[in-house]
Coordinates of C-alpha atoms and ligand atoms in Angstrom, one line a residue:
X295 CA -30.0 31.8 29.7
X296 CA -32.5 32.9 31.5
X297 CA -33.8 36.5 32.4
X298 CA -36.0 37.5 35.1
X299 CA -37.8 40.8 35.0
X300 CA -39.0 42.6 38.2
X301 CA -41.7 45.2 37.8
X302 CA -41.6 46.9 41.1
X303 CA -43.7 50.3 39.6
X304 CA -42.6 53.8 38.2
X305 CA -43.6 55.8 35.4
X306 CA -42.6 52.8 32.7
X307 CA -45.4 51.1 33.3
X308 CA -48.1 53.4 34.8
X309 CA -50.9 54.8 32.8
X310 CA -53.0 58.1 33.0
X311 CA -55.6 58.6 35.7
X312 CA -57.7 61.9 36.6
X313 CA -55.1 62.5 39.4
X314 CA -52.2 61.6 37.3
X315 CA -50.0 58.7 36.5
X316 CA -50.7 55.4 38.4
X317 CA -49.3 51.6 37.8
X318 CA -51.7 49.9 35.4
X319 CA -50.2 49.7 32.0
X320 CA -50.2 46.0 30.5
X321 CA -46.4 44.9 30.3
X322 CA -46.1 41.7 30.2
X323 CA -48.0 42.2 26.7
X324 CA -45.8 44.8 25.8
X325 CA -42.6 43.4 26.8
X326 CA -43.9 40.3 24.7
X327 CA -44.2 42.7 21.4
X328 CA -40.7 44.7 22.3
X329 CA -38.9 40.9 22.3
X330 CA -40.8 39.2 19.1
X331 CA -38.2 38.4 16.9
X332 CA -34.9 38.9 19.0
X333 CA -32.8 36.8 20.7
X334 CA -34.4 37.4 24.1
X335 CA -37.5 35.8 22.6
X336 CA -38.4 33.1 24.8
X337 CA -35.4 33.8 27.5
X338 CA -37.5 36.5 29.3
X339 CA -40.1 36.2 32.1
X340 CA -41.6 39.2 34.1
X341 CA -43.3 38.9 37.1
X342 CA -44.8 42.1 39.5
X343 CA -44.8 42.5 42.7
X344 CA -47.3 42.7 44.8
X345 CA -47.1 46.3 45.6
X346 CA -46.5 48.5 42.3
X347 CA -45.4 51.8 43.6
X348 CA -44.4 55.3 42.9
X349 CA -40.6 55.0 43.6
X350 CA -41.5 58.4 46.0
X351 CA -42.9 56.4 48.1
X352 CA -40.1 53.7 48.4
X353 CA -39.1 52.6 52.0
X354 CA -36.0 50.3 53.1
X355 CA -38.6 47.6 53.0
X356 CA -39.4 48.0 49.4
X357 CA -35.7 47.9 48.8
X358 CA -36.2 44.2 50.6
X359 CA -39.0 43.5 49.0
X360 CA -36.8 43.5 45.2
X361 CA -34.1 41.5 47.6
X362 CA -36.6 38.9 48.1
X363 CA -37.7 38.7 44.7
X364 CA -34.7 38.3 43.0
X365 CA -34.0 35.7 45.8
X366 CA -37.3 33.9 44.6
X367 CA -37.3 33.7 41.0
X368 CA -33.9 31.8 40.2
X369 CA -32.2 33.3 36.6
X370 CA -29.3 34.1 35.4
X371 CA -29.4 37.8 35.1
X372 CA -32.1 40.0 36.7
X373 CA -33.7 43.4 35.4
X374 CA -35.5 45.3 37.8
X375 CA -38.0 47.6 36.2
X376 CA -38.4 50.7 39.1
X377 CA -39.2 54.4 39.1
X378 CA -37.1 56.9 38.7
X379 CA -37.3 59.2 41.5
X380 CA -35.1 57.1 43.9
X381 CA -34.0 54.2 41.8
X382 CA -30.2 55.6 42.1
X383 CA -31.1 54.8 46.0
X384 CA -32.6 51.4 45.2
X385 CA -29.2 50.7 43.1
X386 CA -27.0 51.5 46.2
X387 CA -29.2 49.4 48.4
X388 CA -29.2 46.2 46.2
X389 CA -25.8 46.3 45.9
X390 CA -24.8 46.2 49.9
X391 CA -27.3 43.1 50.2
X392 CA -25.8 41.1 46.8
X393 CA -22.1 41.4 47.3
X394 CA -21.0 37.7 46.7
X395 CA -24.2 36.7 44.2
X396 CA -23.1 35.9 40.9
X397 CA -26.0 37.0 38.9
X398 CA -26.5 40.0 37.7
X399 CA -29.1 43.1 38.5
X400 CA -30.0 46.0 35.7
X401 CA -31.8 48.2 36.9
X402 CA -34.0 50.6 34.4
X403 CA -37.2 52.9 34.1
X404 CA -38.1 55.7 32.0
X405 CA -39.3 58.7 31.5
X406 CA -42.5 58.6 29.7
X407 CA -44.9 55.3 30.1
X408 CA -44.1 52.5 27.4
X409 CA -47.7 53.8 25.9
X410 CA -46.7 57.6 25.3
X411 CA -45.3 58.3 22.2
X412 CA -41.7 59.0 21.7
X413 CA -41.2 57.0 24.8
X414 CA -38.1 56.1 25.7
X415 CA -39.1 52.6 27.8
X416 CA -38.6 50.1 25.0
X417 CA -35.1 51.5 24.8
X418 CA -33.9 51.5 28.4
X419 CA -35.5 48.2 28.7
X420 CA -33.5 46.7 25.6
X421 CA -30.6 48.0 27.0
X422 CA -30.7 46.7 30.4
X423 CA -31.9 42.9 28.9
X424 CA -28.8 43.7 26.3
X425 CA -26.7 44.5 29.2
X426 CA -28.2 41.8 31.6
X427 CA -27.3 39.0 29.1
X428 CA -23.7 40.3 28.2
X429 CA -21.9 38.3 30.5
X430 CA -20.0 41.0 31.1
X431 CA -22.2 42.7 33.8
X432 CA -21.7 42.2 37.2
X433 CA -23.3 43.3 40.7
X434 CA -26.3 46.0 40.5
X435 CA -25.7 48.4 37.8
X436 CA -28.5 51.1 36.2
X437 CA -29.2 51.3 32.4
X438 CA -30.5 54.6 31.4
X439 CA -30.7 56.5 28.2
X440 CA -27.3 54.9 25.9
X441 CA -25.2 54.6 29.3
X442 CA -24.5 51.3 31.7
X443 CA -23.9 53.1 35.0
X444 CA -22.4 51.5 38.0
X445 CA -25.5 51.3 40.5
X446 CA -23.9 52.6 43.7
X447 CA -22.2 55.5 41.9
X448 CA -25.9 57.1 40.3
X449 CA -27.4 60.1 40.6
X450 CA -30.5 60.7 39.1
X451 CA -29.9 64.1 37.1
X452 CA -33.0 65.1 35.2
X453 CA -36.4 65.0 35.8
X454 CA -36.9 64.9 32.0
X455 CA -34.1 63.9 29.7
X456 CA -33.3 61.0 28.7
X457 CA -30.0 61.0 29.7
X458 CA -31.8 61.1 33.0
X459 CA -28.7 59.3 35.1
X460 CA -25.4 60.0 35.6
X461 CA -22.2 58.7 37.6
X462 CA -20.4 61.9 38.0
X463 CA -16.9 60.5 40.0
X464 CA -16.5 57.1 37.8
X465 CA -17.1 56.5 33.8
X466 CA -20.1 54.6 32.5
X467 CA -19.6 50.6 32.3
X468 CA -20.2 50.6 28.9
X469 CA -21.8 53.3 26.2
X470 CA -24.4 51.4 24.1
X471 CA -24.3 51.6 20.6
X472 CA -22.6 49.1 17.2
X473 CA -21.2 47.7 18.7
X474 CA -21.1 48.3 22.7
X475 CA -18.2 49.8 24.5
X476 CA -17.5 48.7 27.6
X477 CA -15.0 50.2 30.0
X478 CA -12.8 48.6 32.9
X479 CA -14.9 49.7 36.1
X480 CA -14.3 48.2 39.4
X481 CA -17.5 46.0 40.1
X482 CA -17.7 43.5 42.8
X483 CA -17.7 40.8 41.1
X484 CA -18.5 36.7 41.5
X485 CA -15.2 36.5 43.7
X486 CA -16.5 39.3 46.0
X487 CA -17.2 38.1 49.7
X488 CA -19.6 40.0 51.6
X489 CA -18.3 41.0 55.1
X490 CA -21.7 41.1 56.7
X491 CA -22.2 36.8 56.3
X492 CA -26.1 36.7 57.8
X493 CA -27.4 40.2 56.0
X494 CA -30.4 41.5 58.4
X495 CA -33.1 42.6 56.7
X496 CA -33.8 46.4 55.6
X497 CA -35.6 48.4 58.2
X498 CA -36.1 51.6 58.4
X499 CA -33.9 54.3 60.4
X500 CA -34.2 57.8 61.4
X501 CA -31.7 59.1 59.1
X502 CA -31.3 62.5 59.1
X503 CA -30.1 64.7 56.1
X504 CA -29.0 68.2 56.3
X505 CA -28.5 70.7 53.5
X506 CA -26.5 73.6 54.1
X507 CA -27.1 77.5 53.1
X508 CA -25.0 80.1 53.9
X509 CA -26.3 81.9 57.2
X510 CA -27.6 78.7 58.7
X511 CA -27.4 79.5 62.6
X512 CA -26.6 76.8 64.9
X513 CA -30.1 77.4 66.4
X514 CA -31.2 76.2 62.9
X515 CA -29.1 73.0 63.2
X516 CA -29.6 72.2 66.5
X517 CA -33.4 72.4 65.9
X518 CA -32.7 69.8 62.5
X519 CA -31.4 67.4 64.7
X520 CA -34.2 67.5 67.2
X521 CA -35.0 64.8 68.1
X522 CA -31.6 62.7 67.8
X523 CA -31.7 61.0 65.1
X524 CA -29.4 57.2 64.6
X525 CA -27.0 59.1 62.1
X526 CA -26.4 62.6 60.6
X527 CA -25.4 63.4 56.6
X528 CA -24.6 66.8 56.0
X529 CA -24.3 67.9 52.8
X530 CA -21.5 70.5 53.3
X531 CA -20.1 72.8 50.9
X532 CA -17.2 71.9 48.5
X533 CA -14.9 69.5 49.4
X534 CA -16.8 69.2 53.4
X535 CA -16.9 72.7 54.5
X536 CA -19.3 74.1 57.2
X537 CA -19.8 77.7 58.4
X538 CA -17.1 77.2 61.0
X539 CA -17.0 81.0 62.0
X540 CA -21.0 80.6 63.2
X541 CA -20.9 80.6 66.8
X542 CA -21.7 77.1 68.1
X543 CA -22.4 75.2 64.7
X544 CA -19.2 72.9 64.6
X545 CA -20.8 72.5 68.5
X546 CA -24.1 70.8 67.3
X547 CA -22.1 68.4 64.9
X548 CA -19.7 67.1 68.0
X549 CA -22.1 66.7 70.7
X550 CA -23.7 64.0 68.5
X551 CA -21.0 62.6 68.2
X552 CA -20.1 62.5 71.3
X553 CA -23.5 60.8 71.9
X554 CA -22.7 58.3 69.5
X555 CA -24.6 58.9 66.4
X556 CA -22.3 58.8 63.2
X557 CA -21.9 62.6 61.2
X558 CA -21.5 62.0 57.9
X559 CA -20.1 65.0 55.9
X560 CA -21.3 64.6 52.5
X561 CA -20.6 67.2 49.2
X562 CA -23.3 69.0 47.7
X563 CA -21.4 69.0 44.5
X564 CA -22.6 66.5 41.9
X565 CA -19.0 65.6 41.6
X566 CA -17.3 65.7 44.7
X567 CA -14.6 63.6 46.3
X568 CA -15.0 64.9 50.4
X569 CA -11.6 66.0 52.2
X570 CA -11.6 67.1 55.6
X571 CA -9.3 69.3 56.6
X572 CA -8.2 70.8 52.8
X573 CA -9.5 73.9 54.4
X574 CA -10.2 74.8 58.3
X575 CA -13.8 75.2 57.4
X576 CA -13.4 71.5 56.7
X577 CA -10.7 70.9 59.7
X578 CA -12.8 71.6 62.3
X579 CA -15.5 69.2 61.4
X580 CA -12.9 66.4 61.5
X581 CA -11.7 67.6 64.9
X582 CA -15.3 67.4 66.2
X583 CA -15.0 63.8 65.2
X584 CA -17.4 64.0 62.0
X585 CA -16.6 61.2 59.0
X586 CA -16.0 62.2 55.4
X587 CA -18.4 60.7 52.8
X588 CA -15.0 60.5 50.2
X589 CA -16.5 60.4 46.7
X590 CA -20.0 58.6 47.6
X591 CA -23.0 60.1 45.9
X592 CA -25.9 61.2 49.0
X593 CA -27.9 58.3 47.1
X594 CA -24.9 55.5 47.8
X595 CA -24.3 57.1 51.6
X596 CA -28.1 57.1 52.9
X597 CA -28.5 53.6 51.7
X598 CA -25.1 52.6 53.3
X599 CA -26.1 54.3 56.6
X600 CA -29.2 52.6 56.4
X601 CA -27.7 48.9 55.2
X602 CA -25.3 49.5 58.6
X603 CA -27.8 50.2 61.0
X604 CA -29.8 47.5 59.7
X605 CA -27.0 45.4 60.4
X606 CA -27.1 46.7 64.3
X607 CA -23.7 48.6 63.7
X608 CA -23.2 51.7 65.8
X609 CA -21.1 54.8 66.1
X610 CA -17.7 54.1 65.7
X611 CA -18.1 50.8 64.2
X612 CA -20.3 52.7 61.3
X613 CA -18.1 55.4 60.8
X614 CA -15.5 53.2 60.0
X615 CA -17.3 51.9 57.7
X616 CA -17.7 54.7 56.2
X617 CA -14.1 54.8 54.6
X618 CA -14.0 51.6 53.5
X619 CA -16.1 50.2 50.1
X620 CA -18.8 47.5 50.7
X621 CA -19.7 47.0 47.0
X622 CA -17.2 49.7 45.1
X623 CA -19.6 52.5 46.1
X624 CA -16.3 54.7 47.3
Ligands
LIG778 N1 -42.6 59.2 40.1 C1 -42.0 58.2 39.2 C2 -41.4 57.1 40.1 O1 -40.3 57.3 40.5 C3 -41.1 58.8 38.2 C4 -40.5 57.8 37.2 O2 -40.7 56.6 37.3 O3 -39.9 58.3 36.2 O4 -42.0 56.1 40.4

C-alpha cells in the first residue's frame, strides 16, 4: 500500500508571521515524527505543490491543480492536506472530476498549525491516513475532528471547533474511535462510470450567488445580477421560498431564465432538502422556470455549476443536471 499526501496549504501547516499565519511550517518532518512507529511507517510520501495557499484564495484552477496531482503521483489512496475555509468546496469539486477512479481521496486540515499546542493536526491527519488505507473508503470524502464525512455533502460549520465539519442531510461514513464505525453511505464507488468521458478542465465562471433577507426589492436583485452572470444560486428561504408578493422579484429570476442562464434555488437552512412549490412562495419560482437545488449543500451546488459549465453545458442542459447526482452529491 501506498499513500500519497498532497499539501496544497491551510492553517495545518502554516506558521506565524507579523501579518498573520502563512504556509511555512516543516511537514514533511513532522509527518515523519507523527508516523514513527505505526503501520503507515514507510507507506507514506508527501509531496507540495507548487503554490501553498490560503484555501480563501482557492480558484477552480486550484481545484485542478489537486486534480493533476493526484493524477501525477500514482498510490493507492490519496490524502489531500487543504485549508479549511473552502475545503467542503474543494471536496465537491474533486469528486465531479474522479467519478470512475478507484483510489481513494481524504481530504483533511485543521484548526490550529501542527506546531500550536493542543493542535488538533496530528489527529485529523491520522484519521484521514487511517481512513485512506481502510479499504473501505471510496471517492473524495473529508476527515475532520472523530467524523469521516462524505466530501460532496460538507459544510464547514465552525470557524473554531474541532468538530469543525459537518454533513447535515446524510450520516457520517464512519465515527472514528476502538474500533471504527462505519456506516452504509452511498459513495460512487470503483463501478461508478462518469458521464462526462473527456472531463475539461476547471475554469473559472461568473457564478453568481444570492442571499436573501426579508425586504429585498427587486431593484436590489436586479442590480445582483448586473451584469448577467452564466448561472444564478439563490439561497431562498426554507424549503425555496422567495418574497413572491414583492412587485417584480419572481420577474428578475425568469427573465434570466428566459435568457438562458440556469437559476438555482438553493436553502439557506444548514439542513434543507429544496421543494418547489410546497408553498406558492416556492410555486412561483418553479413557474418562472427556476431549478431546485434538492438536498445539495451551496458548497456541492457552486462546484457542480462550475464542473458543468466547465464542461460547455448550458441552460437547459445544466439544469437538468441539476436533479440528477454526478458523484452522490444529491
Ligand atoms: N484560512 C485557512 C485556510 O482555509 C483556514 C484553515 O486552514 O483552517 O487556508
Amino acid at each position: 500500500m501506498r499513500i500519497q499526501v498532497i499539501y496544497t496549504g491551510g492553517t495545518i501547516g502554516m506558521v506565524s508571521s507579523p501579518n498573520g499565519l502563512v504556509p511555512g511550517a516543516d511537514l514533511e518532518g513532522w509527518l515523519k515524527n507523527l508516523l514513527a512507529g505505526t503501520d503507515l511507517e514507510g507507506v507514506v510520501r508527501l509531496t507540495e505543490l507548487d503554490k501553498l495557499i490560503d484555501s480563501s484564495n482557492a480558484t477552480p484552477d486550484d481545484w485542478e491543480a489537486i486534480l493533476t496531482a493526484l493524477d501525477t503521483y500514482r498510490a493507492d489512496a490519496y490524502v489531500v492536506l487543504h485549508g479549511t475555509d473552502t475545503m467542503s468546496y474543494t471536496a465537491a469539486a474533486l469528486s465531479y472530476a474522479r467519478v470512475g477512479k478507484s483510489e481513494p481521496v481524504v481530504i483533511t486540515g485543521s484548526q490550529l498549525p501542527l506546531g500550536a499546542p493542543g493542535s488538533d493536526a496530528g489527529k485529523n491527519v491520522m484519521g484521514a491516513l487511517t481512513a485512506a488505507s481502510s479499504g473501505k473508503a471510496q471517492g473524495v470524502s473529508l476527515y475532520f475532528g472523530d467524523h469521516l464525512l462524505a466530501g460532496n455533502r460538507t459544510t464547514k460549520i465552525s470557524s473554531w471547533g474541532f468538530e469543525g465539519f459537518s454533513s447535515p442531510t446524510v450520516p457520517p461514513l464512519a465515527i472514528a474511535g476502538g474500533p471504527w464505525h462505519w456506516n452504509k453511505t452511498e459513495m460512487p464507488g470503483r463501478e461508478a462510470k462518469s458521464p462526462f468521458k473527456n472531463r475539461a478542465a476547471y475554469k473559472r465562471h461568473d457564478v453568481a450567488v444570492i442571499d436573501l433577507v426579508p425586504g429585498i426589492t427587486a431593484e436590489r436583485l436586479s442590480a445582483l445580477v448586473t451584469p448577467r452572470p452564466e448561472a444564478v444560486i439563490v439561497r431562498a428561504f426554507g424549503v425555496g421560498n422567495a418574497p413572491s408578493d414583492e412587485p417584480g422579484f419572481v420577474e428578475v429570476l425568469g427573465e434570466l431564465v428566459r435568457a438562458g442562464v440556469p437559476v438555482v434555488i438553493a436553502s439557506q437552512c444548514v439542513q434543507a432538502e429544496v421543494v418547489l412549490g410546497a408553498y406558492e412562495t416556492g410555486d412561483v419560482l418553479a413557474a418562472a422556470g427556476c431549478v431546485g437545488a434538492a438536498d445539495m449543500t451551496l458548497e456541492a451546488t457552486y462546484a457542480k455549476l462550475v464542473f458543468l459549465l466547465s464542461q460547455g453545458l448550458t441552460g437547459r442542459q445544466i439544469a437538468e443536471w441539476m436533479r440528477k447526482p454526478i458523484a452522490s452529491e444529491l
